[in-house]
Each structure stands twice: as structure tokens, then as C-alpha cells.
PDB file of C-alpha atoms and ligand atoms in Angstrom:
ATOM      1  CA  MET A  31     -16.513  -5.303  -0.560  1.00 95.00           C
ATOM      2  CA  LEU A  32     -15.480  -1.981  -1.844  1.00 97.00           C
ATOM      3  CA  GLU A  33     -17.259  -0.449  -4.883  1.00 97.00           C
ATOM      4  CA  LEU A  34     -15.543   1.965  -7.230  1.00 97.00           C
ATOM      5  CA  ARG A  35     -17.858   3.538  -9.299  1.00 97.00           C
ATOM      6  CA  ASP A  36     -16.827   5.574 -12.665  1.00 97.00           C
ATOM      7  CA  LEU A  37     -13.854   7.180 -10.459  1.00 97.00           C
ATOM      8  CA  THR A  38     -12.594  10.275 -11.450  1.00 97.00           C
ATOM      9  CA  LEU A  39     -10.078  12.064  -9.812  1.00 97.00           C
ATOM     10  CA  GLY A  40      -7.842  15.134 -10.610  1.00 95.00           C
ATOM     11  CA  ILE A  41      -6.226  18.547  -8.859  1.00 92.00           C
ATOM     12  CA  GLY A  42      -7.025  22.029 -10.536  1.00 89.00           C
ATOM     13  CA  GLU A  43      -7.265  21.418 -13.995  1.00 89.00           C
ATOM     14  CA  LEU A  44      -5.113  18.152 -13.902  1.00 92.00           C
ATOM     15  CA  THR A  45      -7.191  14.702 -14.465  1.00 95.00           C
ATOM     16  CA  LEU A  46      -5.307  12.279 -12.638  1.00 95.00           C
ATOM     17  CA  VAL A  47      -7.097   8.889 -13.072  1.00 96.00           C
ATOM     18  CA  GLU A  48     -10.599   8.496 -15.742  1.00 96.00           C
ATOM     19  CA  GLY A  49     -13.549   5.983 -15.450  1.00 95.00           C
ATOM     20  CA  LEU A  50     -12.203   3.785 -12.402  1.00 97.00           C
ATOM     21  CA  ASN A  51     -14.689   0.715 -11.876  1.00 98.00           C
ATOM     22  CA  LEU A  52     -13.651  -1.697  -9.445  1.00 98.00           C
ATOM     23  CA  GLN A  53     -15.230  -3.828  -7.341  1.00 97.00           C
ATOM     24  CA  LEU A  54     -12.520  -5.110  -4.328  1.00 98.00           C
ATOM     25  CA  ARG A  55     -13.481  -8.091  -2.189  1.00 98.00           C
ATOM     26  CA  ALA A  56     -12.844  -8.951   1.356  1.00 97.00           C
ATOM     27  CA  GLY A  57     -10.176 -10.502   2.593  1.00 98.00           C
ATOM     28  CA  GLN A  58      -8.648 -10.713  -0.432  1.00 98.00           C
ATOM     29  CA  LEU A  59      -4.659  -8.381  -0.781  1.00 98.00           C
ATOM     30  CA  HIS A  60      -5.255  -5.491  -3.802  1.00 98.00           C
ATOM     31  CA  VAL A  61      -1.942  -4.126  -4.664  1.00 98.00           C
ATOM     32  CA  ILE A  62      -1.661  -1.636  -7.244  1.00 98.00           C
ATOM     33  CA  ILE A  63       1.175  -0.885  -9.106  1.00 98.00           C
ATOM     34  CA  GLY A  64       1.976   1.861 -12.092  1.00 98.00           C
ATOM     35  CA  PRO A  65       4.673   4.504 -13.083  1.00 98.00           C
ATOM     36  CA  ASN A  66       5.729   7.417 -10.798  1.00 97.00           C
ATOM     37  CA  GLY A  67       3.471  10.155 -11.203  1.00 96.00           C
ATOM     38  CA  THR A  68       0.361   7.736 -11.938  1.00 96.00           C
ATOM     39  CA  GLY A  69      -2.117   8.468  -9.020  1.00 96.00           C
ATOM     40  CA  LYS A  70      -1.600   5.875  -6.917  1.00 97.00           C
ATOM     41  CA  THR A  71      -1.284   8.057  -3.860  1.00 97.00           C
ATOM     42  CA  SER A  72      -3.756  10.238  -5.091  1.00 97.00           C
ATOM     43  CA  LEU A  73      -6.849   7.323  -5.288  1.00 97.00           C
ATOM     44  CA  LEU A  74      -5.419   6.520  -2.057  1.00 98.00           C
ATOM     45  CA  ARG A  75      -6.095   9.747  -0.100  1.00 97.00           C
ATOM     46  CA  ALA A  76      -9.560  10.001  -2.759  1.00 97.00           C
ATOM     47  CA  LEU A  77     -10.529   6.882  -0.525  1.00 97.00           C
ATOM     48  CA  PHE A  78      -9.614   7.833   2.419  1.00 96.00           C
ATOM     49  CA  GLY A  79     -11.915  10.269   1.758  1.00 95.00           C
ATOM     50  CA  GLU A  80      -8.811  13.310   1.807  1.00 94.00           C
ATOM     51  CA  LEU A  81      -9.291  14.020  -2.121  1.00 95.00           C
ATOM     52  CA  PRO A  82     -12.953  14.987  -3.069  1.00 93.00           C
ATOM     53  CA  LEU A  83     -13.760  12.564  -5.926  1.00 94.00           C
ATOM     54  CA  THR A  84     -13.971  14.413  -9.730  1.00 95.00           C
ATOM     55  CA  CYS A  85     -17.139  12.214 -10.172  1.00 94.00           C
ATOM     56  CA  GLY A  86     -18.078   8.746  -9.373  1.00 96.00           C
ATOM     57  CA  GLU A  87     -18.902   6.864  -6.644  1.00 96.00           C
ATOM     58  CA  VAL A  88     -16.691   4.886  -3.340  1.00 97.00           C
ATOM     59  CA  HIS A  89     -19.050   2.739  -1.223  1.00 96.00           C
ATOM     60  CA  LEU A  90     -18.281   0.363   1.393  1.00 94.00           C
ATOM     61  CA  ARG A  91     -20.153  -2.194   2.412  1.00 90.00           C
ATOM     62  CA  GLY A  92     -23.149  -0.688   1.701  1.00 86.00           C
ATOM     63  CA  THR A  93     -22.355   3.074   2.390  1.00 90.00           C
ATOM     64  CA  SER A  94     -21.318   5.305   0.106  1.00 93.00           C
ATOM     65  CA  MET A  95     -18.538   7.832   0.933  1.00 93.00           C
ATOM     66  CA  THR A  96     -20.288  11.435   1.204  1.00 90.00           C
ATOM     67  CA  ARG A  97     -19.275  14.591   3.300  1.00 88.00           C
ATOM     68  CA  HIS A  98     -21.866  13.601   5.955  1.00 90.00           C
ATOM     69  CA  THR A  99     -20.955   9.901   6.214  1.00 90.00           C
ATOM     70  CA  LEU A 100     -17.031  10.748   5.614  1.00 90.00           C
ATOM     71  CA  PRO A 101     -16.170  11.433   9.794  1.00 87.00           C
ATOM     72  CA  THR A 102     -17.192   7.790  10.530  1.00 88.00           C
ATOM     73  CA  TRP A 103     -15.865   6.192   7.029  1.00 90.00           C
ATOM     74  CA  ARG A 104     -13.020   6.698   8.306  1.00 90.00           C
ATOM     75  CA  GLN A 105     -12.949   5.243  11.382  1.00 87.00           C
ATOM     76  CA  GLY A 106     -13.016   2.043   9.330  1.00 88.00           C
ATOM     77  CA  ILE A 107     -10.130   2.395   7.738  1.00 94.00           C
ATOM     78  CA  GLY A 108      -6.085   2.184   8.524  1.00 94.00           C
ATOM     79  CA  TYR A 109      -4.086   4.418   6.123  1.00 95.00           C
ATOM     80  CA  MET A 110      -0.418   4.689   6.466  1.00 95.00           C
ATOM     81  CA  PRO A 111       0.620   7.636   3.833  1.00 94.00           C
ATOM     82  CA  GLN A 112       3.458   7.185   1.610  1.00 94.00           C
ATOM     83  CA  ASN A 113       7.219   8.673   3.624  1.00 80.00           C
ATOM     84  CA  THR A 114       5.005   9.760   7.532  1.00 77.00           C
ATOM     85  CA  GLN A 115       7.779  11.822   9.167  1.00 79.00           C
ATOM     86  CA  LEU A 116       7.210  11.225  12.880  1.00 78.00           C
ATOM     87  CA  ASP A 117       8.927  13.878  14.442  1.00 81.00           C
ATOM     88  CA  LEU A 118       7.203  13.645  17.755  1.00 81.00           C
ATOM     89  CA  ASP A 119       8.422  13.274  21.484  1.00 86.00           C
ATOM     90  CA  LEU A 120       6.668   9.898  21.920  1.00 90.00           C
ATOM     91  CA  SER A 121       7.606   6.449  22.370  1.00 92.00           C
ATOM     92  CA  ALA A 122       7.496   4.092  19.894  1.00 93.00           C
ATOM     93  CA  LEU A 123       4.777   2.519  21.451  1.00 93.00           C
ATOM     94  CA  GLU A 124       2.954   5.560  22.386  1.00 90.00           C
ATOM     95  CA  VAL A 125       2.852   5.815  18.617  1.00 91.00           C
ATOM     96  CA  VAL A 126       0.966   2.392  17.789  1.00 93.00           C
ATOM     97  CA  VAL A 127      -1.802   2.876  20.989  1.00 89.00           C
ATOM     98  CA  LEU A 128      -2.515   6.248  18.620  1.00 86.00           C
ATOM     99  CA  GLY A 129      -4.017   4.055  16.395  1.00 84.00           C
ATOM    100  CA  ARG A 130      -6.727   3.218  19.167  1.00 81.00           C
ATOM    101  CA  LEU A 131      -7.293   7.509  18.954  1.00 71.00           C
ATOM    102  CA  GLN A 132     -10.972   7.246  18.767  1.00 63.00           C
ATOM    103  CA  ARG A 133     -11.546   4.625  21.458  1.00 56.00           C
ATOM    104  CA  LEU A 134      -9.320   6.224  24.067  1.00 51.00           C
ATOM    105  CA  SER A 135     -10.966   7.418  26.985  1.00 53.00           C
ATOM    106  CA  MET A 136      -9.199   9.452  29.206  1.00 53.00           C
ATOM    107  CA  ARG A 137      -6.951   6.463  30.640  1.00 64.00           C
ATOM    108  CA  LEU A 138      -5.282   3.488  28.017  1.00 69.00           C
ATOM    109  CA  SER A 139      -6.766   0.321  29.320  1.00 77.00           C
ATOM    110  CA  ASP A 140      -5.036  -2.331  29.605  1.00 81.00           C
ATOM    111  CA  ASP A 141      -6.422  -4.445  26.580  1.00 85.00           C
ATOM    112  CA  ASP A 142      -5.086  -1.086  24.026  1.00 84.00           C
ATOM    113  CA  LEU A 143      -1.763  -1.467  25.483  1.00 88.00           C
ATOM    114  CA  GLU A 144      -1.847  -5.089  25.403  1.00 91.00           C
ATOM    115  CA  ALA A 145      -2.796  -5.384  21.772  1.00 90.00           C
ATOM    116  CA  ALA A 146      -0.630  -2.477  21.248  1.00 93.00           C
ATOM    117  CA  LEU A 147       2.412  -4.530  22.485  1.00 94.00           C
ATOM    118  CA  ALA A 148       1.235  -7.744  20.596  1.00 93.00           C
ATOM    119  CA  ALA A 149       1.013  -5.814  17.556  1.00 93.00           C
ATOM    120  CA  LEU A 150       4.495  -4.725  18.488  1.00 95.00           C
ATOM    121  CA  GLN A 151       6.059  -8.391  19.015  1.00 94.00           C
ATOM    122  CA  ALA A 152       4.410  -9.700  15.883  1.00 91.00           C
ATOM    123  CA  LEU A 153       6.146  -7.611  13.271  1.00 93.00           C
ATOM    124  CA  ASP A 154       9.564  -8.648  15.689  1.00 92.00           C
ATOM    125  CA  ILE A 155       9.795  -4.924  16.947  1.00 94.00           C
ATOM    126  CA  ALA A 156       9.034  -5.419  20.687  1.00 95.00           C
ATOM    127  CA  HIS A 157      12.639  -3.867  21.719  1.00 96.00           C
ATOM    128  CA  LEU A 158      11.490  -0.519  20.288  1.00 96.00           C
ATOM    129  CA  ALA A 159       8.728  -0.321  22.233  1.00 95.00           C
ATOM    130  CA  ASP A 160      10.386   2.562  25.185  1.00 95.00           C
ATOM    131  CA  ARG A 161      12.558   4.274  22.272  1.00 95.00           C
ATOM    132  CA  PRO A 162      11.119   8.049  21.141  1.00 95.00           C
ATOM    133  CA  VAL A 163      10.323   7.326  17.431  1.00 94.00           C
ATOM    134  CA  HIS A 164      12.418  10.511  16.394  1.00 93.00           C
ATOM    135  CA  THR A 165      15.309   8.553  16.811  1.00 93.00           C
ATOM    136  CA  LEU A 166      14.013   5.257  15.174  1.00 94.00           C
ATOM    137  CA  SER A 167      15.853   4.631  11.672  1.00 94.00           C
ATOM    138  CA  GLY A 168      13.608   5.004   8.621  1.00 93.00           C
ATOM    139  CA  GLY A 169      12.580   1.285   8.118  1.00 95.00           C
ATOM    140  CA  GLN A 170      11.823   1.386  12.044  1.00 95.00           C
ATOM    141  CA  ARG A 171       9.174   4.219  11.806  1.00 94.00           C
ATOM    142  CA  GLN A 172       7.697   2.261   9.128  1.00 96.00           C
ATOM    143  CA  MET A 173       7.368  -0.728  11.228  1.00 96.00           C
ATOM    144  CA  VAL A 174       5.910   1.208  13.598  1.00 96.00           C
ATOM    145  CA  LEU A 175       3.616   2.877  11.308  1.00 95.00           C
ATOM    146  CA  PHE A 176       2.078  -0.494  10.585  1.00 96.00           C
ATOM    147  CA  ALA A 177       1.470  -2.131  13.737  1.00 96.00           C
ATOM    148  CA  GLN A 178      -0.344   1.519  14.834  1.00 94.00           C
ATOM    149  CA  VAL A 179      -2.453   0.925  11.468  1.00 94.00           C
ATOM    150  CA  LEU A 180      -2.765  -2.609  12.365  1.00 93.00           C
ATOM    151  CA  LEU A 181      -4.346  -1.428  16.442  1.00 90.00           C
ATOM    152  CA  ARG A 182      -6.946  -0.237  14.365  1.00 87.00           C
ATOM    153  CA  GLN A 183      -8.689  -3.551  13.212  1.00 86.00           C
ATOM    154  CA  PRO A 184      -9.488  -1.993   9.746  1.00 91.00           C
ATOM    155  CA  GLN A 185     -12.504  -3.011   7.529  1.00 93.00           C
ATOM    156  CA  LEU A 186     -10.243  -1.230   4.594  1.00 96.00           C
ATOM    157  CA  MET A 187      -6.314  -1.102   4.813  1.00 97.00           C
ATOM    158  CA  LEU A 188      -4.746   1.477   3.011  1.00 98.00           C
ATOM    159  CA  LEU A 189      -0.849   0.727   2.513  1.00 98.00           C
ATOM    160  CA  ASP A 190       0.949   3.863   0.056  1.00 98.00           C
ATOM    161  CA  GLU A 191       4.761   2.075  -0.320  1.00 97.00           C
ATOM    162  CA  PRO A 192       4.824   0.251   3.023  1.00 97.00           C
ATOM    163  CA  VAL A 193       8.264  -1.666   2.209  1.00 97.00           C
ATOM    164  CA  SER A 194      10.057   1.126   1.042  1.00 96.00           C
ATOM    165  CA  ALA A 195      12.140   1.246   4.023  1.00 95.00           C
ATOM    166  CA  LEU A 196      12.606  -2.015   4.846  1.00 96.00           C
ATOM    167  CA  ASP A 197      15.161  -4.619   4.382  1.00 96.00           C
ATOM    168  CA  LEU A 198      13.943  -8.298   2.783  1.00 97.00           C
ATOM    169  CA  LYS A 199      13.724  -9.685   5.750  1.00 95.00           C
ATOM    170  CA  HIS A 200      11.568  -7.156   6.911  1.00 95.00           C
ATOM    171  CA  GLN A 201       9.734  -6.981   3.822  1.00 97.00           C
ATOM    172  CA  MET A 202       8.432  -9.844   3.810  1.00 96.00           C
ATOM    173  CA  GLN A 203       7.801  -9.946   7.514  1.00 95.00           C
ATOM    174  CA  LEU A 204       5.181  -7.143   6.736  1.00 96.00           C
ATOM    175  CA  MET A 205       3.733  -8.989   3.918  1.00 97.00           C
ATOM    176  CA  GLU A 206       3.444 -12.049   5.343  1.00 97.00           C
ATOM    177  CA  HIS A 207       1.588 -10.574   7.656  1.00 96.00           C
ATOM    178  CA  LEU A 208      -0.336  -8.054   5.655  1.00 97.00           C
ATOM    179  CA  LYS A 209      -1.454 -11.265   3.901  1.00 98.00           C
ATOM    180  CA  THR A 210      -2.757 -13.618   6.986  1.00 97.00           C
ATOM    181  CA  GLN A 211      -4.732 -11.141   8.574  1.00 96.00           C
ATOM    182  CA  THR A 212      -6.741  -9.508   5.454  1.00 97.00           C
ATOM    183  CA  ALA A 213      -7.114 -13.202   4.921  1.00 98.00           C
ATOM    184  CA  GLU A 214      -8.186 -13.825   8.988  1.00 97.00           C
ATOM    185  CA  GLN A 215     -10.112 -11.004   9.594  1.00 96.00           C
ATOM    186  CA  ALA A 216     -11.923 -10.493   6.018  1.00 97.00           C
ATOM    187  CA  TRP A 217     -10.169  -7.127   5.679  1.00 97.00           C
ATOM    188  CA  ILE A 218     -10.294  -5.554   2.346  1.00 98.00           C
ATOM    189  CA  SER A 219      -6.634  -4.706   1.964  1.00 98.00           C
ATOM    190  CA  VAL A 220      -4.730  -2.163  -0.936  1.00 98.00           C
ATOM    191  CA  ALA A 221      -1.473  -1.363  -1.037  1.00 98.00           C
ATOM    192  CA  VAL A 222       1.213   0.265  -3.606  1.00 98.00           C
ATOM    193  CA  LEU A 223       4.266  -1.365  -4.231  1.00 98.00           C
ATOM    194  CA  HIS A 224       6.758  -0.561  -6.930  1.00 98.00           C
ATOM    195  CA  ASP A 225       8.586  -3.949  -6.621  1.00 98.00           C
ATOM    196  CA  LEU A 226       6.403  -6.112  -9.431  1.00 98.00           C
ATOM    197  CA  ASN A 227       8.023  -8.870  -7.703  1.00 97.00           C
ATOM    198  CA  LEU A 228       6.910  -8.596  -4.281  1.00 97.00           C
ATOM    199  CA  ALA A 229       3.323  -8.225  -5.400  1.00 98.00           C
ATOM    200  CA  ALA A 230       3.135 -10.881  -8.103  1.00 97.00           C
ATOM    201  CA  GLN A 231       4.070 -13.341  -4.732  1.00 97.00           C
ATOM    202  CA  PHE A 232       1.530 -11.618  -2.450  1.00 98.00           C
ATOM    203  CA  ALA A 233      -0.899  -9.665  -4.375  1.00 98.00           C
ATOM    204  CA  ASP A 234      -4.781 -11.536  -5.104  1.00 98.00           C
ATOM    205  CA  GLN A 235      -5.356  -9.087  -7.327  1.00 98.00           C
ATOM    206  CA  LEU A 236      -2.943  -6.610  -8.890  1.00 98.00           C
ATOM    207  CA  ILE A 237      -4.560  -2.890 -10.064  1.00 98.00           C
ATOM    208  CA  VAL A 238      -2.201  -1.665 -12.547  1.00 98.00           C
ATOM    209  CA  LEU A 239      -2.409   1.963 -13.318  1.00 98.00           C
ATOM    210  CA  GLY A 240      -0.816   4.337 -16.263  1.00 97.00           C
ATOM    211  CA  ASP A 241      -1.958   6.713 -18.404  1.00 94.00           C
ATOM    212  CA  GLY A 242      -4.817   7.902 -16.026  1.00 92.00           C
ATOM    213  CA  ARG A 243      -6.800   5.034 -16.245  1.00 95.00           C
ATOM    214  CA  LEU A 244      -6.898   1.436 -14.942  1.00 97.00           C
ATOM    215  CA  GLN A 245      -4.455  -0.669 -17.415  1.00 98.00           C
ATOM    216  CA  ALA A 246      -5.354  -4.567 -15.944  1.00 98.00           C
ATOM    217  CA  PHE A 247      -6.963  -5.861 -12.878  1.00 98.00           C
ATOM    218  CA  GLY A 248      -6.513  -9.356 -12.089  1.00 98.00           C
ATOM    219  CA  PRO A 249      -4.449 -12.224 -10.578  1.00 98.00           C
ATOM    220  CA  PRO A 250      -0.683 -11.593 -10.931  1.00 97.00           C
ATOM    221  CA  ALA A 251      -0.295 -14.940 -12.874  1.00 96.00           C
ATOM    222  CA  GLN A 252      -3.153 -13.573 -15.498  1.00 97.00           C
ATOM    223  CA  VAL A 253      -2.109  -9.532 -15.401  1.00 97.00           C
ATOM    224  CA  LEU A 254       1.723  -9.890 -15.350  1.00 97.00           C
ATOM    225  CA  SER A 255       3.181  -9.931 -18.958  1.00 97.00           C
ATOM    226  CA  SER A 256       6.264  -8.867 -20.382  1.00 96.00           C
ATOM    227  CA  GLU A 257       4.141  -6.620 -22.934  1.00 96.00           C
ATOM    228  CA  LEU A 258       2.288  -5.344 -20.093  1.00 97.00           C
ATOM    229  CA  ILE A 259       5.356  -4.016 -17.902  1.00 97.00           C
ATOM    230  CA  HIS A 260       7.568  -2.753 -20.820  1.00 95.00           C
ATOM    231  CA  SER A 261       4.290  -0.658 -21.721  1.00 96.00           C
ATOM    232  CA  LEU A 262       4.227   0.790 -18.770  1.00 97.00           C
ATOM    233  CA  TYR A 263       7.970   1.264 -17.949  1.00 96.00           C
ATOM    234  CA  HIS A 264       9.367   1.045 -21.095  1.00 95.00           C
ATOM    235  CA  VAL A 265      12.049  -1.230 -19.401  1.00 94.00           C
ATOM    236  CA  PRO A 266      12.959  -4.832 -21.300  1.00 93.00           C
ATOM    237  CA  VAL A 267      11.824  -7.537 -19.050  1.00 95.00           C
ATOM    238  CA  ASP A 268      11.704 -11.419 -19.025  1.00 96.00           C
ATOM    239  CA  VAL A 269       8.687 -12.915 -17.474  1.00 96.00           C
ATOM    240  CA  HIS A 270       8.633 -16.292 -16.142  1.00 96.00           C
ATOM    241  CA  HIS A 271       6.650 -18.839 -14.095  1.00 95.00           C
ATOM    242  CA  ASP A 272       7.544 -20.561 -10.920  1.00 93.00           C
ATOM    243  CA  LEU A 273       6.089 -25.127 -10.615  1.00 91.00           C
ATOM    244  CA  ASP A 274       3.062 -22.875  -8.902  1.00 89.00           C
ATOM    245  CA  GLY A 275       2.347 -20.165 -12.107  1.00 90.00           C
ATOM    246  CA  GLN A 276       3.577 -18.002  -9.926  1.00 93.00           C
ATOM    247  CA  PRO A 277       4.988 -15.138 -12.004  1.00 95.00           C
ATOM    248  CA  TYR A 278       8.535 -13.704 -11.360  1.00 96.00           C
ATOM    249  CA  ILE A 279      10.120 -10.889 -13.628  1.00 96.00           C
ATOM    250  CA  ARG A 280      13.836 -10.246 -14.725  1.00 96.00           C
ATOM    251  CA  THR A 281      14.673  -6.957 -16.104  1.00 94.00           C
ATOM    252  CA  LEU A 282      16.901  -6.994 -18.853  1.00 92.00           C
ATOM    253  CA  ARG A 283      19.484  -4.332 -19.747  1.00 86.00           C
ATOM    254  CA  ALA A 284      20.050  -2.838 -23.102  1.00 76.00           C
ATOM    255  CA  PRO A 285      23.145  -4.588 -24.575  1.00 74.00           C
ATOM    256  CA  ARG A 286      26.172  -2.016 -24.543  1.00 76.00           C
ATOM    257  CA  PRO A 287      28.272  -0.848 -27.568  1.00 74.00           C
ATOM    258  CA  ALA A 288      32.043  -2.303 -27.503  1.00 75.00           C
ATOM    259  CA  PRO A 289      34.560  -0.154 -25.886  1.00 72.00           C
ATOM    260  CA  ARG A 290      36.419   1.109 -28.801  1.00 72.00           C
ATOM    261  CA  GLU A 291      32.330   1.571 -30.813  1.00 69.00           C
ATOM    262  CA  ARG A 292      32.133   3.980 -27.552  1.00 67.00           C
ATOM    263  CA  LEU A 293      35.186   5.603 -28.095  1.00 68.00           C
ATOM    264  CA  ARG A 294      34.161   6.362 -31.478  1.00 69.00           C
ATOM    265  CA  ALA A 295      30.811   7.822 -30.556  1.00 63.00           C
TER     266      ALA A 295
HETATM  267  N1  LIG B 547      -1.158  18.942  -3.798  1.00 58.98           N
HETATM  268  C1  LIG B 547      -0.579  18.604  -5.683  1.00 58.98           C
HETATM  269  N2  LIG B 547      -0.458  20.014  -6.247  1.00 58.98           N
HETATM  270  C2  LIG B 547      -0.528  19.908  -7.671  1.00 58.98           C
HETATM  271  N3  LIG B 547       0.058  18.258  -8.279  1.00 58.98           N
HETATM  272  C3  LIG B 547      -0.050  17.274  -8.010  1.00 58.98           C
HETATM  273  C4  LIG B 547      -0.814  16.934  -6.304  1.00 58.98           C
HETATM  274  N4  LIG B 547      -0.404  15.847  -5.417  1.00 58.98           N
HETATM  275  C5  LIG B 547      -0.203  15.127  -6.183  1.00 58.98           C
HETATM  276  N5  LIG B 547       0.192  16.160  -7.968  1.00 58.98           N
HETATM  277  C6  LIG B 547       0.437  15.020  -9.008  1.00 58.98           C
HETATM  278  O1  LIG B 547      -0.652  14.118  -9.471  1.00 58.98           O
HETATM  279  C7  LIG B 547      -0.012  13.469 -10.084  1.00 58.98           C
HETATM  280  C8  LIG B 547      -0.153  12.048  -9.065  1.00 58.98           C
HETATM  281  O2  LIG B 547       0.697  11.974  -8.327  1.00 58.98           O
HETATM  282  P1  LIG B 547       0.390  11.179  -7.101  1.00 58.98           P
HETATM  283  O3  LIG B 547       0.894  11.041  -5.607  1.00 58.98           O
HETATM  284  O4  LIG B 547      -0.796  10.317  -6.969  1.00 58.98           O
HETATM  285  O5  LIG B 547       1.670   9.758  -7.488  1.00 58.98           O
HETATM  286  P2  LIG B 547       1.858   8.575  -7.285  1.00 58.98           P
HETATM  287  O6  LIG B 547       1.493   7.267  -8.222  1.00 58.98           O
HETATM  288  O7  LIG B 547       1.536   8.042  -6.260  1.00 58.98           O
HETATM  289  O8  LIG B 547       3.927   8.475  -8.087  1.00 58.98           O
HETATM  290  P3  LIG B 547       4.891   7.863  -6.919  1.00 58.98           P
HETATM  291  O9  LIG B 547       5.099   6.287  -7.634  1.00 58.98           O
HETATM  292  O10 LIG B 547       5.879   8.697  -7.153  1.00 58.98           O
HETATM  293  O11 LIG B 547       4.401   8.046  -5.472  1.00 58.98           O
HETATM  294  C9  LIG B 547       1.665  13.281 -10.133  1.00 58.98           C
HETATM  295  O12 LIG B 547       1.791  13.857 -11.245  1.00 58.98           O
HETATM  296  C10 LIG B 547       2.088  14.671  -9.523  1.00 58.98           C
HETATM  297  O13 LIG B 547       2.902  15.663  -9.950  1.00 58.98           O
HETATM  298 MG1  LIG B 548       2.948   8.187  -4.200  1.00 58.98          MG
END
């Protein structure tokens, strides 16, 4: 379990998120949603130990995150930051193998290489293995970076907008893979998504951030309502439910004035 106890985050004078209490369970995919600038990235950075906590505590499977535990703490984490650049003179396969960095000795083992190739194959991007990463498209780079974090076999997976550059097929592929592996390997997975329908489809638990605090936490069917979404984004929406009770969201456009009224305005 990952436990956040009374967590407050800030940068300089600015308080981003206050009084966050959460318990995230192994085998579950948690999706963070919330408007731009509400502290989603800052929360992931704090859980990775990159942004100091203003106050509060974080515990992962009984270990508390402190200055002393930080090096080992990070080893158990697969962290994929938002908008990563890859201006490296390395092939896609080499970048994926870097996911095993702590375990690499002077030479790569066959096992490391096989695991890296298997990760590329599982994501249907084995054909990119020998391509220099700086020649890949944005979406291809994002898939390669996801393969890299998979290779860490993390206890805790922190993914910041992992599908932001992906087409529909690759979004589904990445999310399916993440969901299945999270359940099978008992990872604690946390992903930031802006696509509310994708979040509704894949999240076991939604973490809703807004206005500097936790607005809601729970399964999408319990959490997602038109009132909540409107209060977060100030956009009118209808929330419908399919036969399984899974919510899906349709945005509504404000009615436009008739052309003659527009001319008069
Ligand atoms: N290094 C920094 N210095 C000053 N302010 C910062 C810094 N990093 C982030 N912020 C501010 O903290 C707030 C939260 O930023 P954060 O990146 O966590 O938001 P976010 O929820 O991930 O947004 P987005 O959906 O746009 O990615 C924003 O107002 C941002 O401008
Ligand atoms: Mg962000």
C-alpha cells in the first residue's frame, strides 16, 4: 500500500495541494484527473522524492520516504515524467535497457536484453528497436519511454500523461498493458490523464484534484458526475452510463446565437 498522510505540497510561497490523505492499494490503477496547474505533476514528483514535502508523510509498504531512504525508495519506482525529451544518441532498445540501470553491471546480461526486447514486442514497437531515439516521432518516443519504465518491474508506477502523444490504438494498447500488468504484478499504479473517458474506462480509483485539494476519490462510477466535472472545468457535460454501469462523458457546446443576432451584437 502507498499511504499519503496529511500531505501538503508547495513551491516557494505557493501552496499547491493541502491536507491530502490517501491509501493506494497494490494491483490497482489510480488515475489522477484535474485542471491544468492543479498540482498533478507536482504530486507525482513529490512521490518520486523530487519535490520536497511541505508537510505530511508518505509510506510505501511500511517504509517511510525520508532523505535517508530516498535512494532505495526511487529504485522501486517506475517514473515517466510529462513531456520527456530524448535528444540522445542511443537506439530505442538501448533506452529501454536503461530501465534496468541499477541492476546493470559492466556488461548487459542476455536476460536484460531479452526483457527489453520483450517489452518492445508487448507494445508492438519491436520494429523500432534499432532506430536512434532522436529520429522517432513524439508518440513513438512515448511508447519507448513506457517500455523503459516497464522494464524496472516497479512496485510503484508513476506515469505523467503517458498517452498525451498517442493515437487511439496506442492509447488503448498502453492503457490495457498498464491495467493488466498492474493487476498481475500487484503494482501500485498512478497515472495522470486529461481524457476523462479514458480515465473512466481504465481507472480502478480516480483521484480528483482541484482548487488545491482532493475533490473526490473512488471508482469512476461513484465519482464522475456532471456536477463534479462542471465544477472542475466549468464546461457543461452530460454523464451517461453504459450497460455495465461505466460512465462516459459527452461535452456540450453552449448554444450559439443565430447569425442575424450575432451581426447585431
Ligand atoms: N518550478 C516551478 N516554479 C514555480 N511554479 C511552479 C513550478 N512548477 C510548477 N509550478 C506551478 O505549480 C502549479 C502546479 O503545477 P503542476 O505542473 O503540478 O500542474 P499540473 O496539474 O500537472 O498541470 P498540467 O495539467 O498543466 O500538467 C502551477 O501553477 C505551476 O505554474
Ligand atoms: Mg502536469
